[in-house]
Short mmCIF file of C-alpha atoms and ligand atoms in Angstrom, two decimals:
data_model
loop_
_atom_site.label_atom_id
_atom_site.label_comp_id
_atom_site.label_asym_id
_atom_site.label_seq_id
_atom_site.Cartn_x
_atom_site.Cartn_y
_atom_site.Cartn_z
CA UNK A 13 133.63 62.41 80.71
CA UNK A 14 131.16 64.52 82.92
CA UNK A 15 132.23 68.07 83.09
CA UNK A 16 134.41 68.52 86.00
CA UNK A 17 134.25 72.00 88.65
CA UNK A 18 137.76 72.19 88.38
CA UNK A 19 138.91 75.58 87.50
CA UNK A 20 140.34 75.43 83.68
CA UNK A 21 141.96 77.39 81.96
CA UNK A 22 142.91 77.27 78.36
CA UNK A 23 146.27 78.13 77.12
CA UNK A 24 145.91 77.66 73.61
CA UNK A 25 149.00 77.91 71.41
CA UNK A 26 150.80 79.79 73.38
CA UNK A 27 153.98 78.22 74.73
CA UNK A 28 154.99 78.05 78.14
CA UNK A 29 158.51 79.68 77.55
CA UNK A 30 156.14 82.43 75.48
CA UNK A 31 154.58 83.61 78.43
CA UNK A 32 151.78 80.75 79.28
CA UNK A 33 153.57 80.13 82.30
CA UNK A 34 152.42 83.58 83.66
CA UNK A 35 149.20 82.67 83.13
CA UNK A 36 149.44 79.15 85.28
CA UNK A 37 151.34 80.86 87.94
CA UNK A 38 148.34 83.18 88.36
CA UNK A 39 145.78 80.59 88.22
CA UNK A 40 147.24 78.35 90.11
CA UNK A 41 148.36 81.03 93.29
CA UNK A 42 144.30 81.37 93.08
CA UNK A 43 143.94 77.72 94.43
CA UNK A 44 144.80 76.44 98.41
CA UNK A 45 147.66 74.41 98.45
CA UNK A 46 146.11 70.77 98.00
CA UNK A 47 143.61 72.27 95.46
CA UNK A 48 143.72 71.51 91.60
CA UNK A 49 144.19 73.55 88.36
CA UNK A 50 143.40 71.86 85.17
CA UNK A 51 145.07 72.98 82.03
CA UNK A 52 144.47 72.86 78.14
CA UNK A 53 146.85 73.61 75.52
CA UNK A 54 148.10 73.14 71.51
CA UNK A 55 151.31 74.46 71.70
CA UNK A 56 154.63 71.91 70.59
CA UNK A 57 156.09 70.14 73.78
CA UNK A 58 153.61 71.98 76.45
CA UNK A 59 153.21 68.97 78.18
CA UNK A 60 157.07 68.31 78.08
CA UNK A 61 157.74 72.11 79.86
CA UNK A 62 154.97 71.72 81.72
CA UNK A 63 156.08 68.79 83.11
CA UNK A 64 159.46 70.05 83.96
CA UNK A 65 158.04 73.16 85.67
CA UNK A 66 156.12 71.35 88.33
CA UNK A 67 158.51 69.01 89.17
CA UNK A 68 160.81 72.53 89.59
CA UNK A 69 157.99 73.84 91.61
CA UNK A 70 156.86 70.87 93.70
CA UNK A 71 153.39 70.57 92.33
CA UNK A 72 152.14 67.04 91.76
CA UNK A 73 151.33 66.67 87.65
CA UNK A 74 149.07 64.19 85.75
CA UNK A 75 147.47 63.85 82.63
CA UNK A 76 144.34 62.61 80.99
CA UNK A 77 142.94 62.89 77.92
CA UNK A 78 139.54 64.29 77.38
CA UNK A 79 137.88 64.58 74.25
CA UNK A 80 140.84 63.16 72.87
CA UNK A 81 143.17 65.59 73.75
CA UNK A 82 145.76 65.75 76.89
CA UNK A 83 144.86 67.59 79.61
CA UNK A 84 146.56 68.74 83.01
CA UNK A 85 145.52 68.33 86.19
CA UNK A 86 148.28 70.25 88.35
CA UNK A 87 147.76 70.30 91.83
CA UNK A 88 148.79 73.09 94.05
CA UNK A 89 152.02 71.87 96.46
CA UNK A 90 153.06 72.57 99.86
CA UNK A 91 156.18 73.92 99.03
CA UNK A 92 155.07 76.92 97.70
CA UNK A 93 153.53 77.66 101.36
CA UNK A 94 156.44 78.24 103.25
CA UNK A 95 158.33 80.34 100.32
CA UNK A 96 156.86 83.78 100.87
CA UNK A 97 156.45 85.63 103.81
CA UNK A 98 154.86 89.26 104.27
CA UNK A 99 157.42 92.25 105.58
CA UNK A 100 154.98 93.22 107.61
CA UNK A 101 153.41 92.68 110.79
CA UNK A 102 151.36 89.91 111.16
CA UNK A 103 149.17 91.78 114.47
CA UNK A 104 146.09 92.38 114.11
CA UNK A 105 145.87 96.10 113.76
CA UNK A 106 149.20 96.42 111.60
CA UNK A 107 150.73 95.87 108.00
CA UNK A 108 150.21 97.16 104.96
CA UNK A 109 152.36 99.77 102.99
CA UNK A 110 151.09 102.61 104.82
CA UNK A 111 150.27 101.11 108.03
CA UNK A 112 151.95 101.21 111.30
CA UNK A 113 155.01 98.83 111.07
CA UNK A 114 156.25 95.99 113.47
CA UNK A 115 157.21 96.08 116.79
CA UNK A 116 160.28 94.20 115.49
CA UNK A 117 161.79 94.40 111.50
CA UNK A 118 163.31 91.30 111.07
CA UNK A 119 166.43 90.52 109.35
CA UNK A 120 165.07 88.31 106.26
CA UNK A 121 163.04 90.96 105.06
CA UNK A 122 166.12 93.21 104.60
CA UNK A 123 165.54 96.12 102.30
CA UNK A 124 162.40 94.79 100.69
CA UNK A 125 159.53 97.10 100.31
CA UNK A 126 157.30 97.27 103.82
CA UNK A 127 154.04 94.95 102.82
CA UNK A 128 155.94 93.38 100.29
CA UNK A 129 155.71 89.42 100.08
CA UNK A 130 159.58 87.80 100.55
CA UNK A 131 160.25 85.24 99.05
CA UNK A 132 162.55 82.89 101.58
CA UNK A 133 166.14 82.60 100.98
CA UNK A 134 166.59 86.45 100.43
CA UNK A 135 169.82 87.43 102.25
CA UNK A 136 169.17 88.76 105.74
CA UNK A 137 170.63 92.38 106.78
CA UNK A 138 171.31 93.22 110.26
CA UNK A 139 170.38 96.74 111.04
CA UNK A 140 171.26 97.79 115.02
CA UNK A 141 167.63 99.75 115.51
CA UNK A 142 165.07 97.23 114.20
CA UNK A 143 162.79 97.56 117.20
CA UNK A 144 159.54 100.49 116.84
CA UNK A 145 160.44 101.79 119.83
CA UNK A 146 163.91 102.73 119.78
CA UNK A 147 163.07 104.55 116.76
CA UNK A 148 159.76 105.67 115.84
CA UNK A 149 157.59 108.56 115.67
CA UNK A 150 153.78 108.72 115.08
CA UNK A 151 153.87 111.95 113.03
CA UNK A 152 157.27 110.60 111.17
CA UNK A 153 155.11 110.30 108.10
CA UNK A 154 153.24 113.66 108.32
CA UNK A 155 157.03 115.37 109.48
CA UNK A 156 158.89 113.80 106.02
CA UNK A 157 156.29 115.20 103.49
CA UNK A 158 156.54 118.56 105.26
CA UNK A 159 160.29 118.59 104.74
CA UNK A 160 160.04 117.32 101.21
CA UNK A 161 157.77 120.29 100.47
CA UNK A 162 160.21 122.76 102.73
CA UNK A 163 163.45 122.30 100.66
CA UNK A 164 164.65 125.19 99.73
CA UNK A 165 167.88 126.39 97.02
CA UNK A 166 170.58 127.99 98.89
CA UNK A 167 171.92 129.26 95.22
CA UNK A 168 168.02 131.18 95.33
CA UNK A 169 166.57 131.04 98.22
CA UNK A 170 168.96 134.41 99.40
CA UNK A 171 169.97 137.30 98.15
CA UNK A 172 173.59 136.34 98.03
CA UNK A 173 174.23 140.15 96.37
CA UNK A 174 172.27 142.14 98.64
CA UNK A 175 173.95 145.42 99.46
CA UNK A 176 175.19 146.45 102.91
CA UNK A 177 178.30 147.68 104.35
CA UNK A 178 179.36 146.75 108.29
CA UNK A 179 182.39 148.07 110.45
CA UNK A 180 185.22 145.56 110.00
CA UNK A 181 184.80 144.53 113.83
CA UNK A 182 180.95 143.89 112.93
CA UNK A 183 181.83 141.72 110.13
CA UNK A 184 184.31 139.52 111.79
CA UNK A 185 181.73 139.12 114.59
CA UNK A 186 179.58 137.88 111.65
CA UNK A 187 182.20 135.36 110.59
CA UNK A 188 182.91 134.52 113.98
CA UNK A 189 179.18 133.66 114.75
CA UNK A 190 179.13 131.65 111.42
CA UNK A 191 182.17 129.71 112.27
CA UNK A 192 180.90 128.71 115.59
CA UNK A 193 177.53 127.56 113.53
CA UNK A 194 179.41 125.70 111.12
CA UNK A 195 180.97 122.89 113.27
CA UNK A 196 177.53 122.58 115.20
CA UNK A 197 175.73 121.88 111.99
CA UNK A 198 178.57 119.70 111.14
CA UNK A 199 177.40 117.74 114.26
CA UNK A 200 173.76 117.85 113.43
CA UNK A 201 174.56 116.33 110.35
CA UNK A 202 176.73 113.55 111.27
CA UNK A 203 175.20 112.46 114.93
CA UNK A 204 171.55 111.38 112.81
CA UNK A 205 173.72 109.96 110.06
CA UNK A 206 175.59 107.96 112.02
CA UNK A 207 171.95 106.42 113.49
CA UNK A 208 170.79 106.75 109.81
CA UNK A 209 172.34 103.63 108.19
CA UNK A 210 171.35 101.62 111.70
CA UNK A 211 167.61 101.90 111.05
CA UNK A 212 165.81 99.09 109.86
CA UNK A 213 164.22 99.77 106.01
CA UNK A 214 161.25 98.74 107.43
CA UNK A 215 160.34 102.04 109.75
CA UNK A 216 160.68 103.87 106.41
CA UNK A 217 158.89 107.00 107.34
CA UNK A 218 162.02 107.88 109.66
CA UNK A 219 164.79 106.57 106.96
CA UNK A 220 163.57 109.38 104.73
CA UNK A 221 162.55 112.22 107.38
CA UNK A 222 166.53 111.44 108.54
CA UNK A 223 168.05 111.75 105.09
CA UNK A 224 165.95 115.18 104.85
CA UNK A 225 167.02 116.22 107.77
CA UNK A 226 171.01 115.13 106.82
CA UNK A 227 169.87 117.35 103.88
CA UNK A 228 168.75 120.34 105.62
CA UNK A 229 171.88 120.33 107.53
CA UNK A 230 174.15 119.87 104.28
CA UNK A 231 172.39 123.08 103.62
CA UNK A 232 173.08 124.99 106.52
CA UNK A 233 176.94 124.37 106.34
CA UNK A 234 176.72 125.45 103.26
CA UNK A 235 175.05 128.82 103.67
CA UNK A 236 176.88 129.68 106.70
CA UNK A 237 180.54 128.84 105.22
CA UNK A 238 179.12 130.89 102.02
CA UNK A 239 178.06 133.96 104.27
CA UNK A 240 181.58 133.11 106.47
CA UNK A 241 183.25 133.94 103.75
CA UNK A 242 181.11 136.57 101.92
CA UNK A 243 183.65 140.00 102.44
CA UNK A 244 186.47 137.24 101.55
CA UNK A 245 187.00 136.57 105.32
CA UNK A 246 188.53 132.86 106.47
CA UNK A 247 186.78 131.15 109.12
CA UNK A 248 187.64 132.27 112.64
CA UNK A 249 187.89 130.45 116.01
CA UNK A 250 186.99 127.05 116.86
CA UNK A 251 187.37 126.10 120.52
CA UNK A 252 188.42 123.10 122.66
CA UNK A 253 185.23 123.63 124.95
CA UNK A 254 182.60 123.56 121.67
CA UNK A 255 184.05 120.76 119.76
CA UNK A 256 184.09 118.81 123.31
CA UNK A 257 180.40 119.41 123.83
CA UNK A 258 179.79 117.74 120.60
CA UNK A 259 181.81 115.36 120.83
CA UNK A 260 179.57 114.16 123.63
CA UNK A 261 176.86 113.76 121.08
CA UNK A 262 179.15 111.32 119.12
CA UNK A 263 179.50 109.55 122.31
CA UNK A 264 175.38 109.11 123.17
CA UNK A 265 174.60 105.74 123.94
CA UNK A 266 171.87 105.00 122.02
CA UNK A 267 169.26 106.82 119.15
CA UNK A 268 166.74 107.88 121.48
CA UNK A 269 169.68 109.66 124.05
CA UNK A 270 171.65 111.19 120.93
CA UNK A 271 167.95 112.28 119.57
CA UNK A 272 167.37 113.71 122.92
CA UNK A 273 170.44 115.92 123.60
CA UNK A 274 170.92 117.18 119.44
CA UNK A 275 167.38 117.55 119.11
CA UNK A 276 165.31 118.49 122.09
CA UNK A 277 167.95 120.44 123.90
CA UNK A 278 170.52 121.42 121.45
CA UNK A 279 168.35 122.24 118.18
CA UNK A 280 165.25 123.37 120.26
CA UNK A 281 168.41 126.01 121.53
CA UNK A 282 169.28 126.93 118.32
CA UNK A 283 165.76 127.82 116.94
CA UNK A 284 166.07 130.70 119.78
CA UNK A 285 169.38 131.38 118.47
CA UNK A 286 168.53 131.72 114.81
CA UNK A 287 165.15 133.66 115.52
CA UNK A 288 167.60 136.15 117.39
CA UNK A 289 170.04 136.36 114.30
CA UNK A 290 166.60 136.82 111.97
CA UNK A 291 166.08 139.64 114.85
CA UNK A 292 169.18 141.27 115.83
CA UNK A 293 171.66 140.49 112.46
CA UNK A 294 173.01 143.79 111.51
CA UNK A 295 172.95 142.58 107.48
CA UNK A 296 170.15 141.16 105.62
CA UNK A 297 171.89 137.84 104.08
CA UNK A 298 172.35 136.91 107.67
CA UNK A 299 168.47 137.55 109.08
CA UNK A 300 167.63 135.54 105.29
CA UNK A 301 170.16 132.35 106.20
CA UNK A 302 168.25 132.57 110.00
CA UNK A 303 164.90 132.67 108.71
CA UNK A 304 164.93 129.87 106.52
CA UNK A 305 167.38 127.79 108.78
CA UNK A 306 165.21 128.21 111.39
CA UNK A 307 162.02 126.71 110.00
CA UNK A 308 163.98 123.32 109.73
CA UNK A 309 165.47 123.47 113.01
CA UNK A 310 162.13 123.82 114.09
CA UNK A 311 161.36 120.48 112.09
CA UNK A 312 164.08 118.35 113.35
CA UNK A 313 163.12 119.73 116.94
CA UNK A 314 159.49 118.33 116.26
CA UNK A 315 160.80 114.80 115.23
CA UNK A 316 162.82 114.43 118.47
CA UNK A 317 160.07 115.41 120.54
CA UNK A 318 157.48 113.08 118.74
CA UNK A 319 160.18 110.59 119.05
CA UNK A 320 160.86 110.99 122.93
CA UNK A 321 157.15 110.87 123.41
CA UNK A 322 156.67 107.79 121.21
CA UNK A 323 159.23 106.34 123.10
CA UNK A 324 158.18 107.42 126.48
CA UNK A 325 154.34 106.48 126.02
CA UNK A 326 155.56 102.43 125.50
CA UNK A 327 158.72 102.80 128.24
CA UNK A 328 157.46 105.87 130.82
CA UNK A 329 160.66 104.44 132.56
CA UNK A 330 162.80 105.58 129.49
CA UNK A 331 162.83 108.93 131.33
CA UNK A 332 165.36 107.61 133.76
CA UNK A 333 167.76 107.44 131.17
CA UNK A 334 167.11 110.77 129.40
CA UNK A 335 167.96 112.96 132.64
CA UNK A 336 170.71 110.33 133.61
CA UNK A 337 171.94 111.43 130.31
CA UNK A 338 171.48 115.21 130.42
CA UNK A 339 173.73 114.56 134.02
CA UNK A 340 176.78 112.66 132.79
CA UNK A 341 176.88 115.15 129.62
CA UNK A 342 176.98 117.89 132.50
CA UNK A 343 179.94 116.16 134.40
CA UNK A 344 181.97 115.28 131.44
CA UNK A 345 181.73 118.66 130.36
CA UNK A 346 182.12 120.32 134.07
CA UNK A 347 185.83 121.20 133.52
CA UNK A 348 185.42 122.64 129.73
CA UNK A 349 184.51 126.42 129.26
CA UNK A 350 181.53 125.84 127.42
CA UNK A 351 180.39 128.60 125.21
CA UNK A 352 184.03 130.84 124.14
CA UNK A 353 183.50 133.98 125.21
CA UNK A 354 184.47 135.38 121.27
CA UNK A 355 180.90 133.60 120.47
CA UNK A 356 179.49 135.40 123.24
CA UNK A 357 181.47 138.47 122.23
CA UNK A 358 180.19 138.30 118.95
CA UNK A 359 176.84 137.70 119.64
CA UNK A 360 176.75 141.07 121.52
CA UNK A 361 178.76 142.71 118.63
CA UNK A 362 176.25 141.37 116.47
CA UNK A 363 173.09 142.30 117.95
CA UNK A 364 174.53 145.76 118.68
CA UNK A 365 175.55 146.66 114.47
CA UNK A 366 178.07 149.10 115.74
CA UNK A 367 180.88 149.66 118.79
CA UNK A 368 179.36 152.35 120.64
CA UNK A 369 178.51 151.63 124.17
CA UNK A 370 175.07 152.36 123.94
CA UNK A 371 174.53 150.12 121.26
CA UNK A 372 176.50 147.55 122.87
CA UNK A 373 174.56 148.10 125.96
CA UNK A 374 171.38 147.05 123.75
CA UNK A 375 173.22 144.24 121.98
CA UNK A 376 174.16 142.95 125.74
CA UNK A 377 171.10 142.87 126.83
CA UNK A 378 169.58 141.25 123.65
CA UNK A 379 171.90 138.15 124.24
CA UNK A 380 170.65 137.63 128.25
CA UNK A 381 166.95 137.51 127.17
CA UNK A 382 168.64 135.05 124.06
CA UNK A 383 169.97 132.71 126.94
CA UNK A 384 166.48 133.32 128.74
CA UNK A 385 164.56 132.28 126.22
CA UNK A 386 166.86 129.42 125.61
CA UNK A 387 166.47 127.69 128.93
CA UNK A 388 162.44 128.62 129.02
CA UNK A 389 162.29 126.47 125.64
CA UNK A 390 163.98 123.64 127.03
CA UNK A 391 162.01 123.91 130.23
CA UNK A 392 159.00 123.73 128.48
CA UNK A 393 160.16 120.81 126.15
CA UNK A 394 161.08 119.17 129.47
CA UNK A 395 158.05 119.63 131.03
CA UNK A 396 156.25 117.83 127.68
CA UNK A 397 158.13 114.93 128.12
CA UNK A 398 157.07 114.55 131.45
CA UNK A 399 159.59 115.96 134.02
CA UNK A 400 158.11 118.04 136.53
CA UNK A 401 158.48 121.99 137.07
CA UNK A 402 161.42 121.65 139.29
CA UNK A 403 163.11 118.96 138.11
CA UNK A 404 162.94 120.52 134.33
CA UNK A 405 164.38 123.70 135.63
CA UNK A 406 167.23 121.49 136.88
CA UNK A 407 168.27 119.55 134.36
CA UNK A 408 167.61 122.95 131.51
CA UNK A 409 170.51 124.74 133.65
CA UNK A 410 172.96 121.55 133.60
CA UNK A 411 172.74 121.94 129.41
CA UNK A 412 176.08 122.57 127.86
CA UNK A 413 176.84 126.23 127.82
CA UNK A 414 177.45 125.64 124.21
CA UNK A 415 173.96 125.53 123.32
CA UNK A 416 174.58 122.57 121.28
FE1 FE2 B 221 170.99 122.89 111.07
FE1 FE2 B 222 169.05 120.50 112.70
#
């Protein structure tokens, strides 16, 4: 018989349950569907196995005998075709593992690596926020491996035995402050983790900046309870009016709102309040716990701006909702008395390190420019995202008096 162009390969004695099947499957994905694979062998039965396999398989089997010995001639069926598909996009510009995902994740490729190949029949998950732009940010990537190099040891990280010595009212203005920080970072954990186990596997970037972020904030609860409770204090107050300006968070409508309120308005807030406890604290474990607490505030502040901005740049009408947002958090919280004035109280105490009236009169003042600088922040977040001058300076005063 004339030598034939078919692609051959030879598989010896090697048996097909002894790993010659490996070496078929790979020859024969090589070839369209339609084209042929012809196959040589010695070991006991191989024609028997191999026989069985394509039938398994759908690929159309023959034999023939050339120079007196069988010889396959497999050709490559249809139904391998529609038994794989790609988690990725299939768009021109997108896919790949480190490309910029799908407009939409869909369901069937559940939790399978992005740029992976699927094979059909795999379960289907249903994650709520499986569309790009309810989600995404273009610097998501860049934002994770910052925070995976920014992880820090509370057990290290501070001088836990530091020596100082504050005036019992100082120190209970301390614990007060801490308390009030505690059940906002309890929030700032829970709001993104509640979004967290929504997001499609897909937008991966953003499943693993949100679980450092959770991180970061498991962090902060615990190095404020641990400085709380330092001089063997119990937490102090917690108030109606702060837990009800959370709560509103709970209550956001969607990602991009609750992203919106915790992250541009309430931890863009708190980055001014923590650079004013690095500033003002009257002992150093507190100006350590601001410092290092404030460089990932200033992280998870970044995501929900890139976010917002993402978001706005595919749906400019998007902005609608954010300041119809900012206005229904105002009224819900219009009869609540927003910040407690012990938190206020304590702030001043704080800032001023000791009771006289001069040095309350400087700890005073500190906290007005601390709610100054506040609203400019948010103005100027506002203003990024597109509201104009007046209408940013509207909707930074209707923020909860809480901060957060
Ligand atoms: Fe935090
Ligand atoms: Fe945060």
């Amino acid at each position: 018989m004339a030598p034939s162009s078919t692609p051959t390969i030879d598989i010896e004695s090697l048996g097909l349950d002894q790993g010659a099947l490996l070496l078929i499957r790979r020859a024969l994905a090589e070839r369209p569907v339609g084209g042929e694979l012809q196959v040589r062998g010695r070991s006991p039965d191989w024609e028997m196995h191999l026989q069985a396999w394509c039938r398994s398989q759908g690929h159309p089997l023959r034999f023939e005998t050339v120079d007196g010995l069988p010889q396959a001639r497999i050709t490559r069926g249809p139904h391998a075709e529609g038994r794989w598909r790609d988690a990725q996009a299939t768009g021109t510009a997108l896919g790949g593992i480190n490309g910029t995902p799908a407009d939409d994740a869909e369901a069937s490729w559940g939790l399978a690596a992005r740029g992976a190949t699927v094979e059909a029949g795999s379960p289907g998950f249903f994650f709520a926020l499986h569309r790009r732009h309810e989600l995404w940010a273009a610097t998501a990537g860049d934002l994770y491996r910052q925070a995976a190099a920014a992880q820090w040891d509370p057990a290290t990280a501070i001088e836990w035995g530091a020596e100082f010595s504050l005036a019992p009212a100082i120190e209970a203005a301390v614990v007060q402050v801490m308390t009030y920080l505690i059940e906002n970072e309890n929030a700032a954990l829970l709001v993104p983790a509640r979004h967290l186990g929504q997001i499609h596997p897909h937008y991966r970037e953003v499943l693993q900046l949100l679980a450092l972020q959770c991180a970061d904030e498991a962090r902060h609860v615990e190095v404020f309870t641990r400085r709380a409770t330092l001089r063997g204090h119990e937490p102090a107050l917690s108030t109606a009016g702060g837990q009800a300006s959370l709560r509103t968070l709970f209550d956001a409508p969607d990602f991009s709102v609750a992203t919106f309120l915790l992250a541009v308005l309430g931890e863009g807030s708190f980055v001014n309040l923590l650079n004013f406890l690095q500033a003002n604290a009257p002992d150093p474990v507190t100006r350590q716990i601001a410092r290092l607490t404030a460089r990932d505030e200033a992280r998870h502040v970044a995501f929900g701006m890139a976010h917002l901005e993402y978001r706005l740049s595919v749906q400019p009408d998007y902005q609608s909702k954010l300041r119809n947002a900012i206005e229904v958090r105002y009224d819900a919280l219009a009869s609540t008395a927003g910040l407690n004035e012990e938190v206020f109280d304590a702030l001043v105490l704080l800032a001023a390190g000791e009771l006289s009236p001069n040095a309350i009169a400087r700890g005073h003042a500190a906290v007005q420019q601390l709610q100054r600088d506040m609203a400019a922040g948010r103005r100027a977040r506002l203003a990024r995202l597109g509201f104009d001058r007046d209408e940013a300076e509207r909707l930074s005063a209707l923020h909860t008096r809480n901060f957060m």
